[in-house]
Amino acid sequence: MLMTSSTLPTRERIIRAAGKLFHGEGIRAVSVDAVAEKAGVTKRTLYYHFRSKDDLIAAYLDTRDQPNLALFQRWFAETEGDVADKVASLFSNLARAARHPEWKGCGFLRTSVELVNLPGHPAITIGRAHKKRVEDWLFSAFTEAGVGENALQLARQVILLLDGSFAVVLLHRDPSYMEAAADAASRLIRTALPGSAAIDRLPVPDYL
Amino acid sequence: MLMTSSTLPTRERIIRAAGKLFHGEGIRAVSVDAVAEKAGVTKRTLYYHFRSKDDLIAAYLDTRDQPNLALFQRWFAETEGDVADKVASLFSNLARAARHPEWKGCGFLRTSVELVNLPGHPAITIGRAHKKRVEDWLFSAFTEAGVGENALQLARQVILLLDGSFAVVLLHRDPSYMEAAADAASRLIRTALPGSAAIDRLPVPDYL
DNA sequence: TCGTGTATATTCACTGGTCAGTATACATCA
DNA sequence: TGATGTATACTGACCAGTGAATATACACGA
């Protein structure tokens, strides 16, 4: 593997090029030749490092898993307030990202759509695992916040709102939907919180 | 146009074949030849009725707009209870549909993903219009139910949960997410309803 | 230190196949 | 006879994947 200190390993360069093109244009719209050219490599070299285009797709998605989750966790940790505020901030940060004209939605969801006729495709497994990891992380956060047995249902509902945001904003190109999602998520969480605002702001009846 | 009483007009046959194939396999995965063959027509005939594959895609989506909305409206109308129950029934009906192994999610969302690199494509405009029609219909329903100025926000939130359901269930193939969406939607609606259950079920304090 | 073998890494040129779209001609019917 | 509709057969582009040869790096024995 010939390279200077300033160049990435070939395999990394290919994955990076694939990531930009697949995410930017769509998996099926991008040819292996285009990826190879963008990576500055011949197609044959690409096929030395990856068995097939499907392999490359899976490798590309795999590299997105950890950073994506880490970004969510960072947004969550950096936000002041209770767990509802922290979750709401996920959506406002997403809205900020979605305002960028190059924003193209969620690569995992988009891949599952593009490969809908190949149910066993490894990339779909990777997408499922990623979404599950986000859901599990939310579940822990809700459990720690003391929502009790609602944690699982809440985690799923936030996932639904997140992925709904991706889908709706990709279609309408209107990130303000994400603010509506933030509002929905924090309302749902708050009514499950021990010191539930929706209920506790009501006067407590005398006989309690 | 040669045909007997039992055959559809050629154009309709083509659109119907395109619908089955595009929805079943994905737009980019299906060739014009495949559509023509399924319609029992030569490709040249197909190109007589449609200027291009893009034209055919748009025509296919167009035929799904009205029936899709009508189905939602039927499910809504056939459900007993308040508006929250009626909306919840949309999700449980969707879950029932999604349990069918041939279920493939929402054609409008999937098209917007497959054509993400062609922002001005007519099919995307059709998809936007469809989603907007559903949202507007929900808005009217919420307004009539007396949620006041919350109607717009609620309609958007239900859309987010609907499209989130499509995306998540397509990925995980687990329709039970739709029950979580139903729960979220009806909670959100109920807290906005004049006789809000979340608040009114609490005992009324003596001094009110 | 000089070969020499071997695994890694890369290139050029190619194949077989598919795809969207078309040129041309034939048929049917008002 | 002219508009509508359908068929056969084709074009040119593209695409995933491959064959065969070459270059580099390094290990090890003489």
mmCIF file of N, CA and C in Angstrom, chain A residues 68-195:
data_model
loop_
_atom_site.group_PDB
_atom_site.id
_atom_site.type_symbol
_atom_site.label_atom_id
_atom_site.label_comp_id
_atom_site.label_asym_id
_atom_site.label_seq_id
_atom_site.Cartn_x
_atom_site.Cartn_y
_atom_site.Cartn_z
ATOM 1 N N ASN A 68 -22.970 8.994 13.609
ATOM 2 C CA ASN A 68 -24.342 9.488 13.687
ATOM 3 C C ASN A 68 -24.869 9.447 15.121
ATOM 4 N N LEU A 69 -24.704 8.305 15.738
ATOM 5 C CA LEU A 69 -25.159 8.166 17.120
ATOM 6 C C LEU A 69 -24.399 9.119 18.031
ATOM 7 N N ALA A 70 -23.082 9.225 17.803
ATOM 8 C CA ALA A 70 -22.265 10.113 18.636
ATOM 9 C C ALA A 70 -22.732 11.558 18.520
ATOM 10 N N LEU A 71 -23.138 11.947 17.326
ATOM 11 C CA LEU A 71 -23.619 13.315 17.131
ATOM 12 C C LEU A 71 -24.885 13.562 17.933
ATOM 13 N N PHE A 72 -25.814 12.601 17.847
ATOM 14 C CA PHE A 72 -27.032 12.717 18.656
ATOM 15 C C PHE A 72 -26.673 12.846 20.128
ATOM 16 N N GLN A 73 -25.763 12.016 20.584
ATOM 17 C CA GLN A 73 -25.405 12.017 22.005
ATOM 18 C C GLN A 73 -24.764 13.343 22.399
ATOM 19 N N ARG A 74 -23.986 13.910 21.491
ATOM 20 C CA ARG A 74 -23.356 15.195 21.788
ATOM 21 C C ARG A 74 -24.425 16.281 21.897
ATOM 22 N N TRP A 75 -25.318 16.329 20.937
ATOM 23 C CA TRP A 75 -26.394 17.323 20.991
ATOM 24 C C TRP A 75 -27.184 17.183 22.290
ATOM 25 N N PHE A 76 -27.452 15.958 22.641
ATOM 26 C CA PHE A 76 -28.215 15.661 23.855
ATOM 27 C C PHE A 76 -27.469 16.169 25.079
ATOM 28 N N ALA A 77 -26.175 15.834 25.154
ATOM 29 C CA ALA A 77 -25.386 16.178 26.347
ATOM 30 C C ALA A 77 -25.180 17.687 26.461
ATOM 31 N N GLU A 78 -25.071 18.356 25.327
ATOM 32 C CA GLU A 78 -24.747 19.785 25.361
ATOM 33 C C GLU A 78 -25.953 20.654 25.668
ATOM 34 N N THR A 79 -27.139 20.056 25.747
ATOM 35 C CA THR A 79 -28.348 20.848 25.956
ATOM 36 C C THR A 79 -28.707 20.922 27.434
ATOM 37 N N GLU A 80 -28.980 22.129 27.892
ATOM 38 C CA GLU A 80 -29.426 22.336 29.271
ATOM 39 C C GLU A 80 -30.887 21.905 29.405
ATOM 40 N N GLY A 81 -31.266 21.566 30.624
ATOM 41 C CA GLY A 81 -32.681 21.287 30.861
ATOM 42 C C GLY A 81 -32.936 19.813 31.132
ATOM 43 N N ASP A 82 -34.214 19.474 31.160
ATOM 44 C CA ASP A 82 -34.568 18.078 31.449
ATOM 45 C C ASP A 82 -34.506 17.243 30.178
ATOM 46 N N VAL A 83 -34.864 15.978 30.298
ATOM 47 C CA VAL A 83 -34.716 15.064 29.164
ATOM 48 C C VAL A 83 -35.598 15.484 27.981
ATOM 49 N N ALA A 84 -36.725 16.129 28.288
ATOM 50 C CA ALA A 84 -37.593 16.589 27.202
ATOM 51 C C ALA A 84 -36.907 17.699 26.405
ATOM 52 N N ASP A 85 -36.252 18.604 27.104
ATOM 53 C CA ASP A 85 -35.505 19.663 26.408
ATOM 54 C C ASP A 85 -34.384 19.067 25.571
ATOM 55 N N LYS A 86 -33.719 18.081 26.151
ATOM 56 C CA LYS A 86 -32.580 17.481 25.455
ATOM 57 C C LYS A 86 -33.028 16.775 24.174
ATOM 58 N N VAL A 87 -34.143 16.080 24.259
ATOM 59 C CA VAL A 87 -34.657 15.424 23.055
ATOM 60 C C VAL A 87 -35.125 16.463 22.041
ATOM 61 N N ALA A 88 -35.786 17.506 22.531
ATOM 62 C CA ALA A 88 -36.229 18.561 21.613
ATOM 63 C C ALA A 88 -35.045 19.144 20.857
ATOM 64 N N SER A 89 -33.904 19.224 21.539
ATOM 65 C CA SER A 89 -32.726 19.813 20.881
ATOM 66 C C SER A 89 -32.219 18.927 19.747
ATOM 67 N N LEU A 90 -32.470 17.624 19.812
ATOM 68 C CA LEU A 90 -32.102 16.761 18.686
ATOM 69 C C LEU A 90 -32.794 17.254 17.422
ATOM 70 N N PHE A 91 -34.083 17.571 17.580
ATOM 71 C CA PHE A 91 -34.849 17.987 16.406
ATOM 72 C C PHE A 91 -34.428 19.374 15.924
ATOM 73 N N SER A 92 -34.123 20.281 16.840
ATOM 74 C CA SER A 92 -33.731 21.611 16.346
ATOM 75 C C SER A 92 -32.350 21.571 15.714
ATOM 76 N N ASN A 93 -31.467 20.741 16.250
ATOM 77 C CA ASN A 93 -30.173 20.583 15.596
ATOM 78 C C ASN A 93 -30.335 19.954 14.211
ATOM 79 N N LEU A 94 -31.230 18.974 14.129
ATOM 80 C CA LEU A 94 -31.508 18.352 12.834
ATOM 81 C C LEU A 94 -32.074 19.383 11.861
ATOM 82 N N ALA A 95 -32.952 20.239 12.370
ATOM 83 C CA ALA A 95 -33.540 21.268 11.505
ATOM 84 C C ALA A 95 -32.449 22.188 10.973
ATOM 85 N N ARG A 96 -31.503 22.531 11.829
ATOM 86 C CA ARG A 96 -30.400 23.379 11.387
ATOM 87 C C ARG A 96 -29.623 22.683 10.269
ATOM 88 N N ALA A 97 -29.347 21.398 10.461
ATOM 89 C CA ALA A 97 -28.637 20.639 9.422
ATOM 90 C C ALA A 97 -29.462 20.594 8.136
ATOM 91 N N ALA A 98 -30.762 20.414 8.283
ATOM 92 C CA ALA A 98 -31.619 20.236 7.105
ATOM 93 C C ALA A 98 -31.775 21.524 6.315
ATOM 94 N N ARG A 99 -31.452 22.647 6.924
ATOM 95 C CA ARG A 99 -31.543 23.914 6.191
ATOM 96 C C ARG A 99 -30.441 24.038 5.156
ATOM 97 N N HIS A 100 -29.371 23.277 5.353
ATOM 98 C CA HIS A 100 -28.286 23.276 4.371
ATOM 99 C C HIS A 100 -28.800 22.682 3.060
ATOM 100 N N PRO A 101 -28.534 23.364 1.946
ATOM 101 C CA PRO A 101 -29.101 22.879 0.665
ATOM 102 C C PRO A 101 -28.600 21.491 0.262
ATOM 103 N N GLU A 102 -27.449 21.086 0.799
ATOM 104 C CA GLU A 102 -26.918 19.766 0.437
ATOM 105 C C GLU A 102 -27.482 18.640 1.292
ATOM 106 N N TRP A 103 -28.288 18.997 2.281
ATOM 107 C CA TRP A 103 -28.845 17.977 3.170
ATOM 108 C C TRP A 103 -29.729 17.022 2.375
ATOM 109 N N LYS A 104 -29.573 15.732 2.654
ATOM 110 C CA LYS A 104 -30.285 14.730 1.856
ATOM 111 C C LYS A 104 -30.959 13.669 2.709
ATOM 112 N N GLY A 105 -31.322 14.009 3.921
ATOM 113 C CA GLY A 105 -32.063 13.057 4.732
ATOM 114 C C GLY A 105 -31.175 12.012 5.380
ATOM 115 N N CYS A 106 -31.793 10.913 5.773
ATOM 116 C CA CYS A 106 -31.092 9.868 6.515
ATOM 117 C C CYS A 106 -30.640 8.762 5.566
ATOM 118 N N GLY A 107 -29.341 8.541 5.523
ATOM 119 C CA GLY A 107 -28.790 7.522 4.642
ATOM 120 C C GLY A 107 -29.304 6.126 4.925
ATOM 121 N N PHE A 108 -29.590 5.833 6.170
ATOM 122 C CA PHE A 108 -30.064 4.495 6.520
ATOM 123 C C PHE A 108 -31.470 4.263 5.982
ATOM 124 N N LEU A 109 -32.336 5.242 6.195
ATOM 125 C CA LEU A 109 -33.697 5.100 5.673
ATOM 126 C C LEU A 109 -33.695 5.078 4.149
ATOM 127 N N ARG A 110 -32.903 5.962 3.565
ATOM 128 C CA ARG A 110 -32.890 6.019 2.110
ATOM 129 C C ARG A 110 -32.373 4.706 1.521
ATOM 130 N N THR A 111 -31.386 4.137 2.168
ATOM 131 C CA THR A 111 -30.871 2.857 1.673
ATOM 132 C C THR A 111 -31.936 1.770 1.754
ATOM 133 N N SER A 112 -32.694 1.758 2.852
ATOM 134 C CA SER A 112 -33.721 0.721 2.980
ATOM 135 C C SER A 112 -34.785 0.884 1.908
ATOM 136 N N VAL A 113 -34.991 2.105 1.441
ATOM 137 C CA VAL A 113 -35.947 2.320 0.357
ATOM 138 C C VAL A 113 -35.347 1.867 -0.973
ATOM 139 N N GLU A 114 -34.110 2.243 -1.207
ATOM 140 C CA GLU A 114 -33.501 1.902 -2.496
ATOM 141 C C GLU A 114 -33.312 0.393 -2.659
ATOM 142 N N LEU A 115 -33.217 -0.306 -1.531
ATOM 143 C CA LEU A 115 -32.990 -1.753 -1.600
ATOM 144 C C LEU A 115 -34.232 -2.537 -1.209
ATOM 145 N N VAL A 116 -35.397 -1.930 -1.402
ATOM 146 C CA VAL A 116 -36.636 -2.555 -0.926
ATOM 147 C C VAL A 116 -36.893 -3.898 -1.615
ATOM 148 N N ASN A 117 -36.337 -4.078 -2.786
ATOM 149 C CA ASN A 117 -36.556 -5.344 -3.488
ATOM 150 C C ASN A 117 -35.484 -6.383 -3.177
ATOM 151 N N LEU A 118 -34.586 -6.075 -2.250
ATOM 152 C CA LEU A 118 -33.538 -7.013 -1.828
ATOM 153 C C LEU A 118 -33.563 -7.123 -0.306
ATOM 154 N N PRO A 119 -34.585 -7.796 0.232
ATOM 155 C CA PRO A 119 -34.825 -7.732 1.684
ATOM 156 C C PRO A 119 -33.651 -8.217 2.534
ATOM 157 N N GLY A 120 -32.855 -9.119 2.003
ATOM 158 C CA GLY A 120 -31.786 -9.662 2.823
ATOM 159 C C GLY A 120 -30.471 -8.916 2.690
ATOM 160 N N HIS A 121 -30.490 -7.811 2.001
ATOM 161 C CA HIS A 121 -29.239 -7.082 1.737
ATOM 162 C C HIS A 121 -28.539 -6.671 3.044
ATOM 163 N N PRO A 122 -27.230 -6.905 3.120
ATOM 164 C CA PRO A 122 -26.496 -6.572 4.346
ATOM 165 C C PRO A 122 -26.659 -5.117 4.779
ATOM 166 N N ALA A 123 -26.798 -4.223 3.827
ATOM 167 C CA ALA A 123 -26.939 -2.813 4.198
ATOM 168 C C ALA A 123 -28.214 -2.575 4.998
ATOM 169 N N ILE A 124 -29.242 -3.350 4.722
ATOM 170 C CA ILE A 124 -30.492 -3.184 5.466
ATOM 171 C C ILE A 124 -30.306 -3.637 6.908
ATOM 172 N N THR A 125 -29.577 -4.706 7.080
ATOM 173 C CA THR A 125 -29.266 -5.171 8.437
ATOM 174 C C THR A 125 -28.526 -4.090 9.215
ATOM 175 N N ILE A 126 -27.580 -3.450 8.538
ATOM 176 C CA ILE A 126 -26.814 -2.386 9.183
ATOM 177 C C ILE A 126 -27.724 -1.213 9.550
ATOM 178 N N GLY A 127 -28.619 -0.872 8.649
ATOM 179 C CA GLY A 127 -29.570 0.201 8.926
ATOM 180 C C GLY A 127 -30.448 -0.118 10.125
ATOM 181 N N ARG A 128 -30.951 -1.340 10.161
ATOM 182 C CA ARG A 128 -31.776 -1.751 11.307
ATOM 183 C C ARG A 128 -31.001 -1.635 12.597
ATOM 184 N N ALA A 129 -29.780 -2.136 12.580
ATOM 185 C CA ALA A 129 -28.966 -2.120 13.804
ATOM 186 C C ALA A 129 -28.731 -0.682 14.259
ATOM 187 N N HIS A 130 -28.499 0.200 13.298
ATOM 188 C CA HIS A 130 -28.253 1.599 13.673
ATOM 189 C C HIS A 130 -29.475 2.199 14.362
ATOM 190 N N LYS A 131 -30.624 2.052 13.729
ATOM 191 C CA LYS A 131 -31.841 2.628 14.309
ATOM 192 C C LYS A 131 -32.123 2.030 15.683
ATOM 193 N N LYS A 132 -31.825 0.743 15.803
ATOM 194 C CA LYS A 132 -32.044 0.089 17.093
ATOM 195 C C LYS A 132 -31.110 0.668 18.155
ATOM 196 N N ARG A 133 -29.887 0.942 17.763
ATOM 197 C CA ARG A 133 -28.947 1.520 18.727
ATOM 198 C C ARG A 133 -29.413 2.887 19.204
ATOM 199 N N VAL A 134 -29.949 3.692 18.286
ATOM 200 C CA VAL A 134 -30.470 4.998 18.693
ATOM 201 C C VAL A 134 -31.649 4.808 19.645
ATOM 202 N N GLU A 135 -32.516 3.868 19.279
ATOM 203 C CA GLU A 135 -33.688 3.623 20.123
ATOM 204 C C GLU A 135 -33.270 3.153 21.515
ATOM 205 N N ASP A 136 -32.300 2.260 21.567
ATOM 206 C CA ASP A 136 -31.839 1.745 22.860
ATOM 207 C C ASP A 136 -31.214 2.855 23.700
ATOM 208 N N TRP A 137 -30.487 3.724 23.036
ATOM 209 C CA TRP A 137 -29.879 4.848 23.759
ATOM 210 C C TRP A 137 -30.973 5.749 24.346
ATOM 211 N N LEU A 138 -32.000 6.041 23.540
ATOM 212 C CA LEU A 138 -33.107 6.855 24.052
ATOM 213 C C LEU A 138 -33.792 6.148 25.220
ATOM 214 N N PHE A 139 -33.972 4.852 25.057
ATOM 215 C CA PHE A 139 -34.589 4.064 26.129
ATOM 216 C C PHE A 139 -33.832 4.247 27.450
ATOM 217 N N SER A 140 -32.512 4.131 27.405
ATOM 218 C CA SER A 140 -31.696 4.321 28.619
ATOM 219 C C SER A 140 -31.888 5.726 29.177
ATOM 220 N N ALA A 141 -31.855 6.696 28.284
ATOM 221 C CA ALA A 141 -31.998 8.079 28.746
ATOM 222 C C ALA A 141 -33.338 8.281 29.454
ATOM 223 N N PHE A 142 -34.388 7.687 28.887
ATOM 224 C CA PHE A 142 -35.712 7.858 29.485
ATOM 225 C C PHE A 142 -35.806 7.101 30.803
ATOM 226 N N THR A 143 -35.209 5.930 30.833
ATOM 227 C CA THR A 143 -35.207 5.161 32.073
ATOM 228 C C THR A 143 -34.509 5.939 33.182
ATOM 229 N N GLU A 144 -33.348 6.476 32.834
ATOM 230 C CA GLU A 144 -32.608 7.264 33.830
ATOM 231 C C GLU A 144 -33.389 8.488 34.288
ATOM 232 N N ALA A 145 -34.197 9.016 33.366
ATOM 233 C CA ALA A 145 -34.984 10.198 33.733
ATOM 234 C C ALA A 145 -36.191 9.823 34.581
ATOM 235 N N GLY A 146 -36.414 8.548 34.748
ATOM 236 C CA GLY A 146 -37.472 8.102 35.649
ATOM 237 C C GLY A 146 -38.863 8.055 35.067
ATOM 238 N N VAL A 147 -38.980 7.767 33.775
ATOM 239 C CA VAL A 147 -40.321 7.656 33.189
ATOM 240 C C VAL A 147 -40.907 6.257 33.395
ATOM 241 N N GLY A 148 -40.149 5.416 34.049
ATOM 242 C CA GLY A 148 -40.656 4.089 34.390
ATOM 243 C C GLY A 148 -40.925 3.225 33.189
ATOM 244 N N GLU A 149 -42.069 2.531 33.210
ATOM 245 C CA GLU A 149 -42.350 1.559 32.151
ATOM 246 C C GLU A 149 -42.729 2.214 30.829
ATOM 247 N N ASN A 150 -42.805 3.552 30.816
ATOM 248 C CA ASN A 150 -43.085 4.246 29.551
ATOM 249 C C ASN A 150 -41.853 4.367 28.671
ATOM 250 N N ALA A 151 -40.698 4.039 29.219
ATOM 251 C CA ALA A 151 -39.441 4.313 28.501
ATOM 252 C C ALA A 151 -39.431 3.684 27.115
ATOM 253 N N LEU A 152 -39.865 2.438 27.023
ATOM 254 C CA LEU A 152 -39.802 1.762 25.736
ATOM 255 C C LEU A 152 -40.729 2.418 24.720
ATOM 256 N N GLN A 153 -41.959 2.645 25.153
ATOM 257 C CA GLN A 153 -42.928 3.279 24.246
ATOM 258 C C GLN A 153 -42.450 4.669 23.829
ATOM 259 N N LEU A 154 -41.915 5.410 24.766
ATOM 260 C CA LEU A 154 -41.434 6.758 24.449
ATOM 261 C C LEU A 154 -40.277 6.721 23.462
ATOM 262 N N ALA A 155 -39.359 5.801 23.680
ATOM 263 C CA ALA A 155 -38.217 5.694 22.765
ATOM 264 C C ALA A 155 -38.715 5.425 21.345
ATOM 265 N N ARG A 156 -39.682 4.521 21.238
ATOM 266 C CA ARG A 156 -40.231 4.229 19.910
ATOM 267 C C ARG A 156 -40.918 5.435 19.307
ATOM 268 N N GLN A 157 -41.629 6.175 20.130
ATOM 269 C CA GLN A 157 -42.346 7.333 19.592
ATOM 270 C C GLN A 157 -41.386 8.418 19.131
ATOM 271 N N VAL A 158 -40.291 8.583 19.864
ATOM 272 C CA VAL A 158 -39.303 9.578 19.434
ATOM 273 C C VAL A 158 -38.639 9.121 18.135
ATOM 274 N N ILE A 159 -38.358 7.826 18.037
ATOM 275 C CA ILE A 159 -37.812 7.298 16.780
ATOM 276 C C ILE A 159 -38.778 7.562 15.622
ATOM 277 N N LEU A 160 -40.055 7.337 15.869
ATOM 278 C CA LEU A 160 -41.046 7.597 14.825
ATOM 279 C C LEU A 160 -41.025 9.055 14.395
ATOM 280 N N LEU A 161 -40.909 9.939 15.366
ATOM 281 C CA LEU A 161 -40.880 11.369 15.035
ATOM 282 C C LEU A 161 -39.579 11.748 14.332
ATOM 283 N N LEU A 162 -38.490 11.147 14.745
ATOM 284 C CA LEU A 162 -37.212 11.403 14.084
ATOM 285 C C LEU A 162 -37.258 10.958 12.627
ATOM 286 N N ASP A 163 -37.626 9.722 12.421
ATOM 287 C CA ASP A 163 -37.633 9.205 11.056
ATOM 288 C C ASP A 163 -38.735 9.851 10.228
ATOM 289 N N GLY A 164 -39.843 10.188 10.885
ATOM 290 C CA GLY A 164 -40.860 10.969 10.194
ATOM 291 C C GLY A 164 -40.297 12.301 9.739
ATOM 292 N N SER A 165 -39.499 12.928 10.581
ATOM 293 C CA SER A 165 -38.871 14.198 10.202
ATOM 294 C C SER A 165 -38.000 14.024 8.977
ATOM 295 N N PHE A 166 -37.178 13.003 9.001
ATOM 296 C CA PHE A 166 -36.313 12.756 7.850
ATOM 297 C C PHE A 166 -37.145 12.625 6.574
ATOM 298 N N ALA A 167 -38.176 11.832 6.642
ATOM 299 C CA ALA A 167 -38.976 11.558 5.453
ATOM 300 C C ALA A 167 -39.719 12.806 4.987
ATOM 301 N N VAL A 168 -40.409 13.451 5.907
ATOM 302 C CA VAL A 168 -41.246 14.600 5.535
ATOM 303 C C VAL A 168 -40.396 15.762 5.039
ATOM 304 N N VAL A 169 -39.283 16.027 5.723
ATOM 305 C CA VAL A 169 -38.460 17.173 5.321
ATOM 306 C C VAL A 169 -37.736 16.893 4.011
ATOM 307 N N LEU A 170 -37.407 15.636 3.768
ATOM 308 C CA LEU A 170 -36.815 15.309 2.471
ATOM 309 C C LEU A 170 -37.814 15.565 1.349
ATOM 310 N N LEU A 171 -39.074 15.260 1.611
ATOM 311 C CA LEU A 171 -40.099 15.470 0.583
ATOM 312 C C LEU A 171 -40.417 16.951 0.414
ATOM 313 N N HIS A 172 -40.740 17.623 1.516
ATOM 314 C CA HIS A 172 -41.204 19.013 1.417
ATOM 315 C C HIS A 172 -40.081 20.035 1.419
ATOM 316 N N ARG A 173 -38.897 19.617 1.828
ATOM 317 C CA ARG A 173 -37.773 20.548 1.985
ATOM 318 C C ARG A 173 -38.187 21.735 2.862
ATOM 319 N N ASP A 174 -38.854 21.404 3.963
ATOM 320 C CA ASP A 174 -39.292 22.442 4.893
ATOM 321 C C ASP A 174 -38.950 21.989 6.314
ATOM 322 N N PRO A 175 -37.779 22.434 6.813
ATOM 323 C CA PRO A 175 -37.298 21.952 8.119
ATOM 324 C C PRO A 175 -38.193 22.355 9.286
ATOM 325 N N SER A 176 -39.160 23.227 9.054
ATOM 326 C CA SER A 176 -39.994 23.637 10.183
ATOM 327 C C SER A 176 -40.840 22.479 10.705
ATOM 328 N N TYR A 177 -40.997 21.440 9.884
ATOM 329 C CA TYR A 177 -41.676 20.248 10.399
ATOM 330 C C TYR A 177 -40.929 19.689 11.615
ATOM 331 N N MET A 178 -39.621 19.876 11.622
ATOM 332 C CA MET A 178 -38.843 19.335 12.726
ATOM 333 C C MET A 178 -39.129 20.048 14.043
ATOM 334 N N GLU A 179 -39.552 21.295 13.944
ATOM 335 C CA GLU A 179 -39.944 21.993 15.169
ATOM 336 C C GLU A 179 -41.251 21.401 15.697
ATOM 337 N N ALA A 180 -42.141 21.064 14.782
ATOM 338 C CA ALA A 180 -43.380 20.403 15.199
ATOM 339 C C ALA A 180 -43.081 19.054 15.840
ATOM 340 N N ALA A 181 -42.081 18.366 15.300
ATOM 341 C CA ALA A 181 -41.691 17.076 15.878
ATOM 342 C C ALA A 181 -41.084 17.274 17.261
ATOM 343 N N ALA A 182 -40.267 18.312 17.395
ATOM 344 C CA ALA A 182 -39.676 18.610 18.702
ATOM 345 C C ALA A 182 -40.769 18.847 19.729
ATOM 346 N N ASP A 183 -41.751 19.616 19.337
ATOM 347 C CA ASP A 183 -42.865 19.915 20.235
ATOM 348 C C ASP A 183 -43.599 18.636 20.633
ATOM 349 N N ALA A 184 -43.894 17.793 19.653
ATOM 350 C CA ALA A 184 -44.596 16.536 19.945
ATOM 351 C C ALA A 184 -43.776 15.678 20.900
ATOM 352 N N ALA A 185 -42.494 15.532 20.594
ATOM 353 C CA ALA A 185 -41.651 14.671 21.421
ATOM 354 C C ALA A 185 -41.595 15.178 22.855
ATOM 355 N N SER A 186 -41.369 16.467 23.027
ATOM 356 C CA SER A 186 -41.210 16.942 24.407
ATOM 357 C C SER A 186 -42.530 16.890 25.169
ATOM 358 N N ARG A 187 -43.643 17.099 24.463
ATOM 359 C CA ARG A 187 -44.939 16.941 25.145
ATOM 360 C C ARG A 187 -45.119 15.503 25.633
ATOM 361 N N LEU A 188 -44.850 14.570 24.744
ATOM 362 C CA LEU A 188 -45.045 13.158 25.096
ATOM 363 C C LEU A 188 -44.155 12.781 26.276
ATOM 364 N N ILE A 189 -42.905 13.247 26.240
ATOM 365 C CA ILE A 189 -41.980 12.913 27.323
ATOM 366 C C ILE A 189 -42.424 13.558 28.624
ATOM 367 N N ARG A 190 -42.805 14.812 28.541
ATOM 368 C CA ARG A 190 -43.130 15.541 29.764
ATOM 369 C C ARG A 190 -44.314 14.939 30.506
ATOM 370 N N THR A 191 -45.288 14.447 29.769
ATOM 371 C CA THR A 191 -46.441 13.867 30.476
ATOM 372 C C THR A 191 -46.075 12.554 31.144
ATOM 373 N N ALA A 192 -44.922 11.994 30.804
ATOM 374 C CA ALA A 192 -44.502 10.740 31.433
ATOM 375 C C ALA A 192 -43.479 10.975 32.536
ATOM 376 N N LEU A 193 -42.994 12.188 32.607
ATOM 377 C CA LEU A 193 -41.971 12.502 33.613
ATOM 378 C C LEU A 193 -42.583 12.504 35.022
ATOM 379 N N PRO A 194 -41.788 12.119 36.015
ATOM 380 C CA PRO A 194 -42.302 12.048 37.386
ATOM 381 C C PRO A 194 -42.977 13.355 37.808
ATOM 382 N N GLY A 195 -42.313 14.473 37.657
ATOM 383 C CA GLY A 195 -42.957 15.749 37.954
ATOM 384 C C GLY A 195 -43.633 16.263 36.713
#
